[in-house]
């Protein structure tokens, strides 16, 4: 195995997908980072979360009720709040998902006795007690220090119902809607940073044709007002229209065409993309007890996000070359077979080291497209799909994916930097993957932060990081790895996959460190 020397890379080449070049296996790789030419800002909103009324995502995962023996503040469990605060969660999408297009907000406000019990038709036919409604969600958002991303009901609701909901949340305390809110404990208007105009309207949200959806979307965009006087200018609410179902881009084309031809009366600020990693449908790959075959297969599948976003961006560029409209990847993550013994409608799966790498690879893709992808929401926050946190009664465990989100906090709001390297490929049977995936970004204080994903499950990789435009004096690195690709954290062994310090040397401005096999590492350079 040989040392791959630093190639002379122009800026354009540096900006190419970093893992694209293939070469022989390398045990030592030179990385060149251009700190003098910062690119687009990596929006903190790319690290958004998704919390749907699904399984125990809300009930049990967030809401335990005021009388619960589980420590809570106004019914919201305190251990989960503390864990989420550490992630600096920028926004939480709620109440769904498919649930949103059957949600009627009035069922979930007011005194407990007036809350309606309904059936969660999408997710296992579970009883929906509506104990966690608008005021509880806003309390939760406040407790974790985040922002609200609300999805209004376009499928089975009406413009009038959605408009009344926004009025309830944002109108002045002197108005009738504001007084109702005050009677429910919150005189001051809430802040609603993002508003989703429906969810998967091509599927569970109503199975509308693109043209029908666009007609509906225009009315919601025009008539559902945010009255919060504090939300003006940069703080104005952003409306996200329903976009593509993965590679099926008919909705995206229709929404963007309508936006290009729009009149003064309406606008949108974003369009969504939903894309899960499942390597086949319905999701059948196990979340535990798997080997290198499942590891390589799911990572190969997730890397399709790169091409998907490139295609979406180029479509959007045709209608919006100034990149005013955000591509919001507001549902992404790995979707695996339900854990044996669980309700299949609750979408419970374990979360392994492999899934942590998968999360990092997706975030890196979003960062490479930071000029267009300014929002993303992993599915989902607690106990559902690729969760940050799993709970069982009073117990809580942080998943490997949680640790990736915590490691990436320094990237929130930093500017992406050109990075170049040639680390060769990692191959398993017919699957060939880049051996290394990496991004670099410059924070507001001038520090540079790197993320380095060593996809090779057996070989460590030594990195020599060379910086242009910054003299490095010190580096601090940490890494997430485990003995096997399917390692998971359980309630009994919560620290099987945790972040550990990683040794590095800085000599003559070059930072050298060895990435463990199958690892995600983050390095802060000063
Ligand atoms: O995240 C689970 C479901 O996946 C959401 O409710 C829906 O929008 C998507 O199909």
Coordinates of C-alpha atoms and ligand atoms in Angstrom, one line a residue:
X1 CA 0.0 0.0 0.0
X2 CA 1.5 3.3 -1.0
X3 CA 1.4 6.9 0.1
X4 CA -0.8 9.0 -2.1
X5 CA 0.9 12.3 -2.7
X6 CA -0.9 15.7 -2.7
X7 CA -2.1 16.5 -6.1
X8 CA -2.1 19.9 -7.5
X9 CA -5.7 20.8 -7.5
X10 CA -7.4 23.8 -9.0
X11 CA -10.4 25.3 -7.2
X12 CA -12.8 23.6 -9.6
X13 CA -11.2 20.3 -8.9
X14 CA -11.3 20.9 -5.2
X15 CA -15.0 21.5 -5.4
X16 CA -15.6 18.2 -7.1
X17 CA -17.3 15.5 -5.0
X18 CA -14.4 14.6 -2.8
X19 CA -14.6 10.9 -3.0
X20 CA -15.1 10.6 -6.7
X21 CA -11.5 9.9 -7.8
X22 CA -10.5 6.2 -7.6
X23 CA -7.0 4.9 -7.1
X24 CA -5.2 2.1 -5.4
X25 CA -5.8 1.6 -1.7
X26 CA -3.9 4.1 0.4
X27 CA -2.8 3.9 3.9
X28 CA -1.9 7.6 4.1
X29 CA -3.7 10.4 2.4
X30 CA -3.0 14.1 1.9
X31 CA -5.9 16.4 2.3
X32 CA -5.8 19.9 0.9
X33 CA -8.1 22.5 2.4
X34 CA -8.5 26.0 1.0
X35 CA -9.3 28.1 4.0
X36 CA -8.9 31.3 2.0
X37 CA -11.9 30.7 -0.2
X38 CA -15.0 30.1 2.0
X39 CA -18.1 29.0 0.1
X40 CA -21.7 28.8 1.1
X41 CA -22.8 29.0 4.7
X42 CA -23.9 25.6 6.1
X43 CA -27.3 26.6 7.5
X44 CA -27.8 25.4 11.1
X45 CA -31.3 24.3 9.9
X46 CA -29.7 21.4 8.0
X47 CA -29.4 19.8 11.4
X48 CA -33.2 19.9 12.0
X49 CA -35.2 17.1 13.5
X50 CA -38.6 15.5 12.8
X51 CA -41.1 14.5 15.6
X52 CA -44.3 12.9 14.4
X53 CA -47.2 11.5 16.3
X54 CA -46.0 8.0 15.5
X55 CA -45.4 5.1 17.8
X56 CA -43.7 6.4 21.0
X57 CA -42.0 9.3 19.2
X58 CA -44.2 11.8 21.1
X59 CA -46.0 9.8 23.8
X60 CA -43.2 8.3 25.9
X61 CA -40.4 9.9 23.9
X62 CA -41.2 13.5 24.8
X63 CA -44.5 13.6 26.7
X64 CA -44.9 11.7 29.9
X65 CA -47.6 13.8 31.5
X66 CA -47.4 16.2 34.5
X67 CA -48.1 13.4 37.0
X68 CA -45.5 11.0 35.7
X69 CA -42.9 9.7 38.1
X70 CA -40.4 10.3 35.3
X71 CA -38.8 13.7 36.0
X72 CA -40.6 16.3 33.8
X73 CA -41.4 20.0 33.4
X74 CA -45.0 20.5 32.6
X75 CA -45.3 16.9 31.3
X76 CA -42.2 17.0 29.0
X77 CA -39.4 14.6 30.1
X78 CA -36.4 16.4 31.4
X79 CA -33.7 13.8 30.4
X80 CA -34.7 14.1 26.7
X81 CA -34.8 17.9 26.9
X82 CA -31.3 18.0 28.4
X83 CA -30.0 15.6 25.7
X84 CA -31.5 17.6 22.9
X85 CA -30.3 20.9 24.2
X86 CA -26.7 19.6 23.7
X87 CA -27.5 19.1 20.0
X88 CA -28.5 22.8 19.5
X89 CA -31.5 21.5 17.5
X90 CA -32.3 24.3 15.1
X91 CA -35.8 23.3 14.3
X92 CA -38.3 20.5 14.9
X93 CA -40.8 19.5 12.3
X94 CA -44.2 18.6 13.8
X95 CA -46.9 17.1 14.0
X96 CA -46.1 14.9 10.9
X97 CA -45.5 13.3 8.4
X98 CA -48.6 11.6 7.2
X99 CA -50.1 12.3 10.6
X100 CA -50.2 16.1 9.7
X101 CA -52.7 15.7 6.9
X102 CA -55.2 14.2 9.3
X103 CA -54.4 16.4 12.2
X104 CA -57.0 18.9 13.5
X105 CA -55.3 21.3 15.8
X106 CA -58.4 22.1 17.9
X107 CA -58.5 18.5 19.1
X108 CA -55.2 19.3 21.0
X109 CA -55.7 22.6 22.8
X110 CA -57.4 23.6 26.0
X111 CA -58.0 21.8 29.3
X112 CA -57.2 18.1 29.4
X113 CA -60.9 17.2 29.7
X114 CA -61.7 18.9 26.4
X115 CA -59.1 17.1 24.4
X116 CA -60.5 14.7 21.8
X117 CA -59.3 11.1 21.6
X118 CA -58.9 10.1 17.9
X119 CA -57.4 7.3 15.9
X120 CA -53.9 7.5 14.4
X121 CA -54.9 6.0 11.1
X122 CA -51.5 6.1 9.6
X123 CA -49.5 4.6 12.4
X124 CA -50.8 1.3 13.9
X125 CA -54.4 2.6 14.6
X126 CA -53.1 3.8 17.9
X127 CA -55.3 5.9 20.2
X128 CA -54.3 9.6 19.9
X129 CA -55.2 11.3 23.1
X130 CA -54.2 14.8 21.9
X131 CA -52.6 15.5 25.3
X132 CA -49.6 16.8 23.4
X133 CA -51.0 19.6 21.2
X134 CA -49.9 23.0 20.0
X135 CA -49.1 24.6 23.4
X136 CA -47.2 21.5 24.6
X137 CA -45.2 21.4 21.4
X138 CA -44.3 25.1 21.7
X139 CA -43.3 24.5 25.4
X140 CA -41.1 21.6 24.2
X141 CA -39.5 23.8 21.5
X142 CA -38.8 26.5 24.1
X143 CA -37.4 24.0 26.6
X144 CA -34.9 22.6 24.1
X145 CA -34.1 26.1 22.7
X146 CA -35.3 25.3 19.1
X147 CA -37.6 26.7 16.5
X148 CA -41.0 25.4 15.3
X149 CA -41.5 23.9 11.8
X150 CA -45.2 23.2 11.6
X151 CA -46.9 21.2 8.9
X152 CA -50.4 22.3 8.1
X153 CA -53.2 19.9 7.1
X154 CA -53.7 20.3 3.3
X155 CA -55.0 16.8 2.8
X156 CA -58.1 16.6 5.0
X157 CA -58.1 20.2 6.4
X158 CA -58.9 23.5 4.8
X159 CA -57.2 26.9 4.3
X160 CA -59.5 28.3 6.9
X161 CA -58.5 25.7 9.5
X162 CA -54.8 26.3 8.8
X163 CA -55.3 30.1 8.9
X164 CA -57.1 29.9 12.2
X165 CA -54.3 27.7 13.6
X166 CA -51.6 30.3 12.7
X167 CA -53.8 33.0 14.1
X168 CA -54.1 31.1 17.4
X169 CA -50.4 30.8 17.6
X170 CA -49.2 34.2 16.3
X171 CA -52.0 36.9 16.8
X172 CA -51.6 39.7 19.3
X173 CA -52.8 39.1 22.8
X174 CA -55.5 41.7 22.3
X175 CA -57.2 39.7 19.5
X176 CA -59.8 37.0 20.1
X177 CA -57.4 34.3 18.9
X178 CA -54.7 35.7 21.2
X179 CA -57.0 35.7 24.1
X180 CA -57.8 32.1 23.6
X181 CA -54.1 31.4 23.6
X182 CA -53.7 33.4 26.7
X183 CA -56.4 31.4 28.4
X184 CA -54.4 28.3 27.6
X185 CA -51.4 29.8 29.3
X186 CA -49.4 31.7 26.7
X187 CA -50.4 35.4 26.2
X188 CA -47.4 36.2 24.0
X189 CA -47.4 35.2 20.3
X190 CA -45.4 32.1 19.4
X191 CA -42.7 32.2 16.8
X192 CA -43.3 29.9 13.9
X193 CA -40.1 29.9 11.8
X194 CA -41.2 27.4 9.1
X195 CA -44.6 26.4 7.8
X196 CA -44.9 23.2 5.7
X197 CA -47.7 23.4 3.2
X198 CA -48.8 19.8 3.4
X199 CA -46.8 16.6 3.5
X200 CA -46.3 14.1 0.7
X201 CA -49.4 15.4 -1.0
X202 CA -48.4 13.0 -3.8
X203 CA -49.0 10.1 -1.4
X204 CA -50.4 9.9 2.2
X205 CA -51.2 13.6 2.1
X206 CA -54.0 13.3 -0.4
X207 CA -52.6 11.6 -3.6
X208 CA -53.0 14.9 -5.5
X209 CA -51.8 15.4 -9.0
X210 CA -49.1 18.0 -9.2
X211 CA -51.4 20.6 -10.8
X212 CA -54.1 20.1 -8.1
X213 CA -51.5 20.4 -5.4
X214 CA -50.1 23.6 -6.9
X215 CA -53.5 25.2 -6.8
X216 CA -54.0 24.3 -3.2
X217 CA -50.4 25.3 -2.3
X218 CA -50.9 28.8 -3.7
X219 CA -54.0 29.4 -1.6
X220 CA -52.2 28.2 1.6
X221 CA -49.2 30.3 0.8
X222 CA -51.4 33.4 0.3
X223 CA -54.0 33.0 3.0
X224 CA -52.3 31.4 6.1
X225 CA -50.8 34.4 7.8
X226 CA -48.2 34.7 10.6
X227 CA -49.3 37.7 12.7
X228 CA -46.3 37.8 15.0
X229 CA -45.0 41.4 14.7
X230 CA -41.5 40.2 15.8
X231 CA -41.3 37.9 12.7
X232 CA -40.3 40.4 10.0
X233 CA -37.2 40.7 7.7
X234 CA -34.8 37.8 8.3
X235 CA -37.1 36.3 10.9
X236 CA -40.1 36.1 8.6
X237 CA -41.8 32.7 8.5
X238 CA -40.6 30.5 5.6
X239 CA -43.1 28.5 3.7
X240 CA -42.1 25.0 2.4
X241 CA -44.1 23.5 -0.4
X242 CA -44.3 19.7 -1.0
X243 CA -41.7 18.7 -3.5
X244 CA -40.3 15.4 -4.8
X245 CA -40.8 11.9 -3.8
X246 CA -37.2 10.8 -4.1
X247 CA -36.2 10.7 -7.8
X248 CA -39.7 11.4 -9.0
X249 CA -39.5 15.1 -9.8
X250 CA -42.9 16.0 -11.2
X251 CA -44.0 17.9 -8.1
X252 CA -40.7 19.8 -8.0
X253 CA -41.1 20.9 -11.6
X254 CA -44.7 22.0 -11.1
X255 CA -44.0 23.9 -7.9
X256 CA -40.9 25.6 -9.3
X257 CA -42.7 26.5 -12.5
X258 CA -45.6 28.0 -10.5
X259 CA -43.1 29.9 -8.4
X260 CA -41.3 31.3 -11.4
X261 CA -44.6 32.5 -12.8
X262 CA -46.0 33.7 -9.5
X263 CA -47.7 37.0 -8.9
X264 CA -47.3 39.4 -6.0
X265 CA -50.0 37.7 -3.9
X266 CA -48.1 34.6 -2.8
X267 CA -44.7 33.2 -2.3
X268 CA -42.8 30.2 -0.9
X269 CA -39.3 30.1 0.5
X270 CA -38.6 26.4 0.1
X271 CA -39.6 23.1 -1.5
X272 CA -39.2 19.7 0.1
X273 CA -37.5 16.5 -0.8
X274 CA -38.1 13.2 1.0
X275 CA -35.6 10.5 0.5
X276 CA -35.0 7.5 2.8
X277 CA -32.2 5.0 2.6
X278 CA -33.7 1.5 2.6
X279 CA -32.0 -0.4 -0.2
X280 CA -35.4 -1.7 -1.5
X281 CA -39.0 -1.2 -0.5
X282 CA -40.7 -2.1 1.8
X283 CA -37.8 -1.7 4.3
X284 CA -36.5 -5.2 5.1
X285 CA -32.9 -4.8 6.1
X286 CA -32.3 -5.6 9.8
X287 CA -31.1 -2.9 12.2
X288 CA -29.1 -5.4 14.4
X289 CA -26.9 -8.4 13.9
X290 CA -25.6 -7.7 10.4
X291 CA -22.2 -7.8 8.8
X292 CA -20.2 -6.2 6.1
X293 CA -22.7 -7.1 3.3
X294 CA -25.5 -4.9 4.9
X295 CA -22.9 -2.3 5.9
X296 CA -21.6 -1.8 2.3
X297 CA -25.1 -2.1 0.8
X298 CA -26.8 0.6 2.9
X299 CA -23.9 3.0 2.7
X300 CA -23.8 2.6 -1.1
X301 CA -27.6 3.3 -1.2
X302 CA -27.3 6.4 1.0
X303 CA -24.6 7.9 -1.3
X304 CA -27.3 8.2 -3.9
X305 CA -28.4 11.3 -2.0
X306 CA -25.5 13.1 -3.8
X307 CA -26.9 12.5 -7.3
X308 CA -30.4 13.1 -6.2
X309 CA -29.6 16.6 -4.8
X310 CA -27.5 17.4 -7.9
X311 CA -30.5 16.6 -10.1
X312 CA -32.9 18.6 -7.9
X313 CA -30.5 21.5 -7.7
X314 CA -30.2 21.6 -11.5
X315 CA -34.0 21.6 -11.9
X316 CA -34.3 24.4 -9.4
X317 CA -31.5 26.3 -11.1
X318 CA -33.6 26.4 -14.3
X319 CA -36.4 28.3 -12.5
X320 CA -34.4 30.0 -9.8
X321 CA -30.8 30.7 -10.8
X322 CA -30.4 33.1 -7.9
X323 CA -31.1 30.2 -5.5
X324 CA -33.8 32.0 -3.6
X325 CA -35.8 28.9 -2.9
X326 CA -34.4 26.4 -0.4
X327 CA -34.3 22.7 -1.1
X328 CA -35.5 21.3 2.3
X329 CA -34.7 17.7 2.7
X330 CA -37.2 17.5 5.4
X331 CA -37.4 13.7 5.7
X332 CA -34.2 11.7 5.4
X333 CA -32.5 8.8 7.2
X334 CA -32.2 5.0 7.1
X335 CA -35.5 3.1 7.2
X336 CA -35.0 -0.5 8.3
X337 CA -37.2 -3.5 9.2
X338 CA -39.2 -3.1 12.4
X339 CA -37.4 -4.6 15.4
X340 CA -38.9 -8.1 16.0
X341 CA -41.6 -8.1 18.6
X342 CA -42.5 -4.4 18.0
X343 CA -45.7 -3.0 16.5
X344 CA -44.8 -2.7 12.8
X345 CA -46.8 0.5 12.6
X346 CA -44.5 2.1 15.2
X347 CA -41.4 2.0 13.0
X348 CA -39.0 1.0 15.8
X349 CA -35.5 0.1 14.7
X350 CA -32.1 0.0 16.4
X351 CA -29.4 2.4 15.5
X352 CA -25.9 1.2 14.8
X353 CA -22.4 2.5 14.1
X354 CA -23.2 1.9 10.4
X355 CA -26.1 4.3 10.8
X356 CA -23.9 6.9 12.4
X357 CA -21.6 6.8 9.4
X358 CA -24.7 7.0 7.1
X359 CA -25.8 10.1 9.0
X360 CA -22.4 11.8 8.6
X361 CA -22.3 11.0 4.9
X362 CA -25.7 12.6 4.3
X363 CA -24.8 15.7 6.3
X364 CA -21.6 16.0 4.3
X365 CA -23.6 15.8 1.1
X366 CA -25.9 18.6 2.4
X367 CA -22.8 20.7 3.2
X368 CA -21.4 20.2 -0.3
X369 CA -24.7 21.6 -1.5
X370 CA -25.0 24.3 1.1
X371 CA -25.9 26.9 -1.5
X372 CA -29.2 25.2 -2.2
X373 CA -29.9 22.7 0.7
X374 CA -30.5 25.1 3.6
X375 CA -32.7 22.8 5.6
X376 CA -33.0 19.1 6.4
X377 CA -34.8 17.0 9.0
X378 CA -33.7 13.6 10.0
X379 CA -36.5 11.1 10.6
X380 CA -37.1 10.9 13.5
X381 CA -36.0 12.4 16.8
X382 CA -37.1 9.7 19.4
X383 CA -37.9 6.0 19.2
X384 CA -38.8 6.1 15.4
X385 CA -36.7 5.2 12.4
X386 CA -33.1 6.7 12.6
X387 CA -33.6 8.2 16.1
X388 CA -31.3 10.3 18.2
X389 CA -32.7 9.0 21.4
X390 CA -34.5 5.8 22.5
X391 CA -36.6 5.6 25.6
X392 CA -38.3 2.8 27.5
X393 CA -40.4 4.1 30.4
X394 CA -38.0 6.1 32.6
X395 CA -34.9 4.8 30.7
X396 CA -33.2 6.8 27.9
X397 CA -30.2 5.9 25.7
X398 CA -28.4 8.1 23.1
X399 CA -27.8 6.4 19.8
X400 CA -24.7 6.5 17.6
X401 CA -26.6 9.0 15.3
X402 CA -27.1 11.3 18.3
X403 CA -23.3 11.4 18.8
X404 CA -22.8 12.4 15.1
X405 CA -25.2 15.3 15.5
X406 CA -23.4 16.4 18.6
X407 CA -20.0 16.1 16.9
X408 CA -21.3 18.2 14.0
X409 CA -22.5 21.2 16.2
X410 CA -19.4 23.2 15.2
X411 CA -20.5 23.0 11.5
X412 CA -23.7 24.9 12.3
X413 CA -23.5 28.2 10.5
X414 CA -19.9 27.7 9.3
X415 CA -18.9 28.3 5.7
X416 CA -18.0 25.3 3.6
X417 CA -14.4 25.2 2.3
X418 CA -13.0 23.6 -0.8
X419 CA -11.3 20.3 0.0
X420 CA -9.3 17.9 -2.2
X421 CA -7.9 14.4 -1.7
X422 CA -7.6 11.1 -3.4
X423 CA -8.1 8.2 -0.9
X424 CA -9.0 5.5 -3.3
X425 CA -11.9 3.1 -2.9
X426 CA -13.1 0.6 -0.4
X427 CA -14.6 -2.5 -2.1
X428 CA -16.8 -5.3 -0.9
X429 CA -17.8 -7.9 -3.4
X430 CA -19.5 -5.9 -6.3
X431 CA -19.9 -2.7 -4.2
X432 CA -17.3 0.0 -4.5
X433 CA -17.4 3.0 -2.2
X434 CA -15.1 6.0 -1.7
X435 CA -12.8 5.1 1.1
X436 CA -12.9 8.5 2.7
X437 CA -15.6 11.2 2.8
X438 CA -14.7 14.6 4.1
X439 CA -15.9 18.2 4.5
X440 CA -14.2 21.3 5.9
X441 CA -15.7 24.5 7.1
X442 CA -14.6 27.8 8.5
X443 CA -16.4 29.1 11.6
X444 CA -17.2 32.7 12.3
X445 CA -14.1 32.9 14.7
X446 CA -11.8 31.8 11.9
X447 CA -11.3 28.3 13.2
X448 CA -11.5 25.5 10.7
X449 CA -13.4 22.3 11.4
X450 CA -13.1 19.0 9.5
X451 CA -15.3 15.9 9.3
X452 CA -13.6 12.8 8.2
X453 CA -15.5 9.5 7.6
X454 CA -13.4 6.4 7.0
X455 CA -15.8 4.0 5.3
X456 CA -13.3 1.1 5.3
X457 CA -14.5 -1.2 8.0
X458 CA -11.1 -2.9 8.5
X459 CA -8.3 -0.4 7.6
X460 CA -7.3 2.7 9.5
X461 CA -6.3 5.7 7.4
X462 CA -3.7 8.2 8.2
X463 CA -4.5 11.8 7.1
X464 CA -2.1 14.7 6.5
X465 CA -4.2 17.9 6.4
X466 CA -2.6 20.8 4.6
X467 CA -4.2 24.2 4.9
X468 CA -4.0 27.1 2.5
X469 CA -4.8 30.5 4.1
X470 CA -4.5 29.5 7.7
X471 CA -1.5 28.6 9.9
X472 CA -2.6 25.9 12.2
X473 CA -1.1 25.8 15.7
X474 CA -3.2 23.2 17.4
X475 CA -5.8 20.6 16.6
X476 CA -8.4 18.8 18.7
X477 CA -10.0 15.6 17.3
X478 CA -12.6 13.2 18.4
X479 CA -13.9 10.0 16.9
X480 CA -16.8 7.7 16.9
X481 CA -16.2 4.1 16.3
X482 CA -16.8 0.6 17.8
X483 CA -15.5 -2.9 17.3
X484 CA -18.2 -3.9 14.8
X485 CA -20.3 -2.1 12.2
X486 CA -23.5 -3.3 13.9
X487 CA -22.5 -2.1 17.3
X488 CA -25.5 -0.4 19.1
X489 CA -26.1 1.3 22.4
X490 CA -28.8 -0.4 24.5
X491 CA -30.3 0.5 27.8
X492 CA -28.0 -2.1 29.4
X493 CA -24.9 -1.0 27.4
X494 CA -25.4 2.7 26.7
X495 CA -21.8 3.4 26.0
X496 CA -20.9 0.7 23.4
X497 CA -20.7 3.5 20.7
X498 CA -19.5 6.8 22.1
X499 CA -17.2 9.6 21.1
X500 CA -13.6 9.4 22.2
X501 CA -10.6 11.8 21.8
X502 CA -8.4 11.1 18.8
X503 CA -4.6 11.8 18.9
X504 CA -3.2 14.2 16.4
X505 CA 0.1 16.0 15.7
X506 CA 0.6 19.4 14.2
X507 CA 4.0 19.9 12.6
X508 CA 4.9 22.8 10.3
X509 CA 1.2 23.6 9.9
X510 CA 0.4 20.1 8.8
X511 CA -2.0 18.1 10.9
X512 CA -1.6 14.4 11.0
X513 CA -4.0 11.9 12.5
X514 CA -5.0 8.3 12.0
X515 CA -8.7 7.6 11.5
X516 CA -9.9 4.3 12.9
X517 CA -11.6 1.9 10.5
X518 CA -15.4 2.5 10.2
X519 CA -15.3 5.9 12.0
X520 CA -16.6 9.4 12.0
X521 CA -14.0 12.0 13.2
X522 CA -14.3 15.7 13.7
X523 CA -11.2 17.9 14.0
X524 CA -11.2 21.5 15.1
X525 CA -8.1 23.4 14.0
X526 CA -6.8 26.6 15.5
Ligands
LIG1 O1 -41.3 9.2 8.7 C1 -42.3 8.3 8.5 C2 -43.2 8.7 7.3 O2 -42.5 8.7 6.1 C3 -43.8 10.1 7.3 O3 -45.0 10.2 8.1 C4 -44.1 10.3 5.9 O4 -44.1 11.6 5.5 C5 -43.1 9.5 5.2 O5 -43.6 8.7 4.2

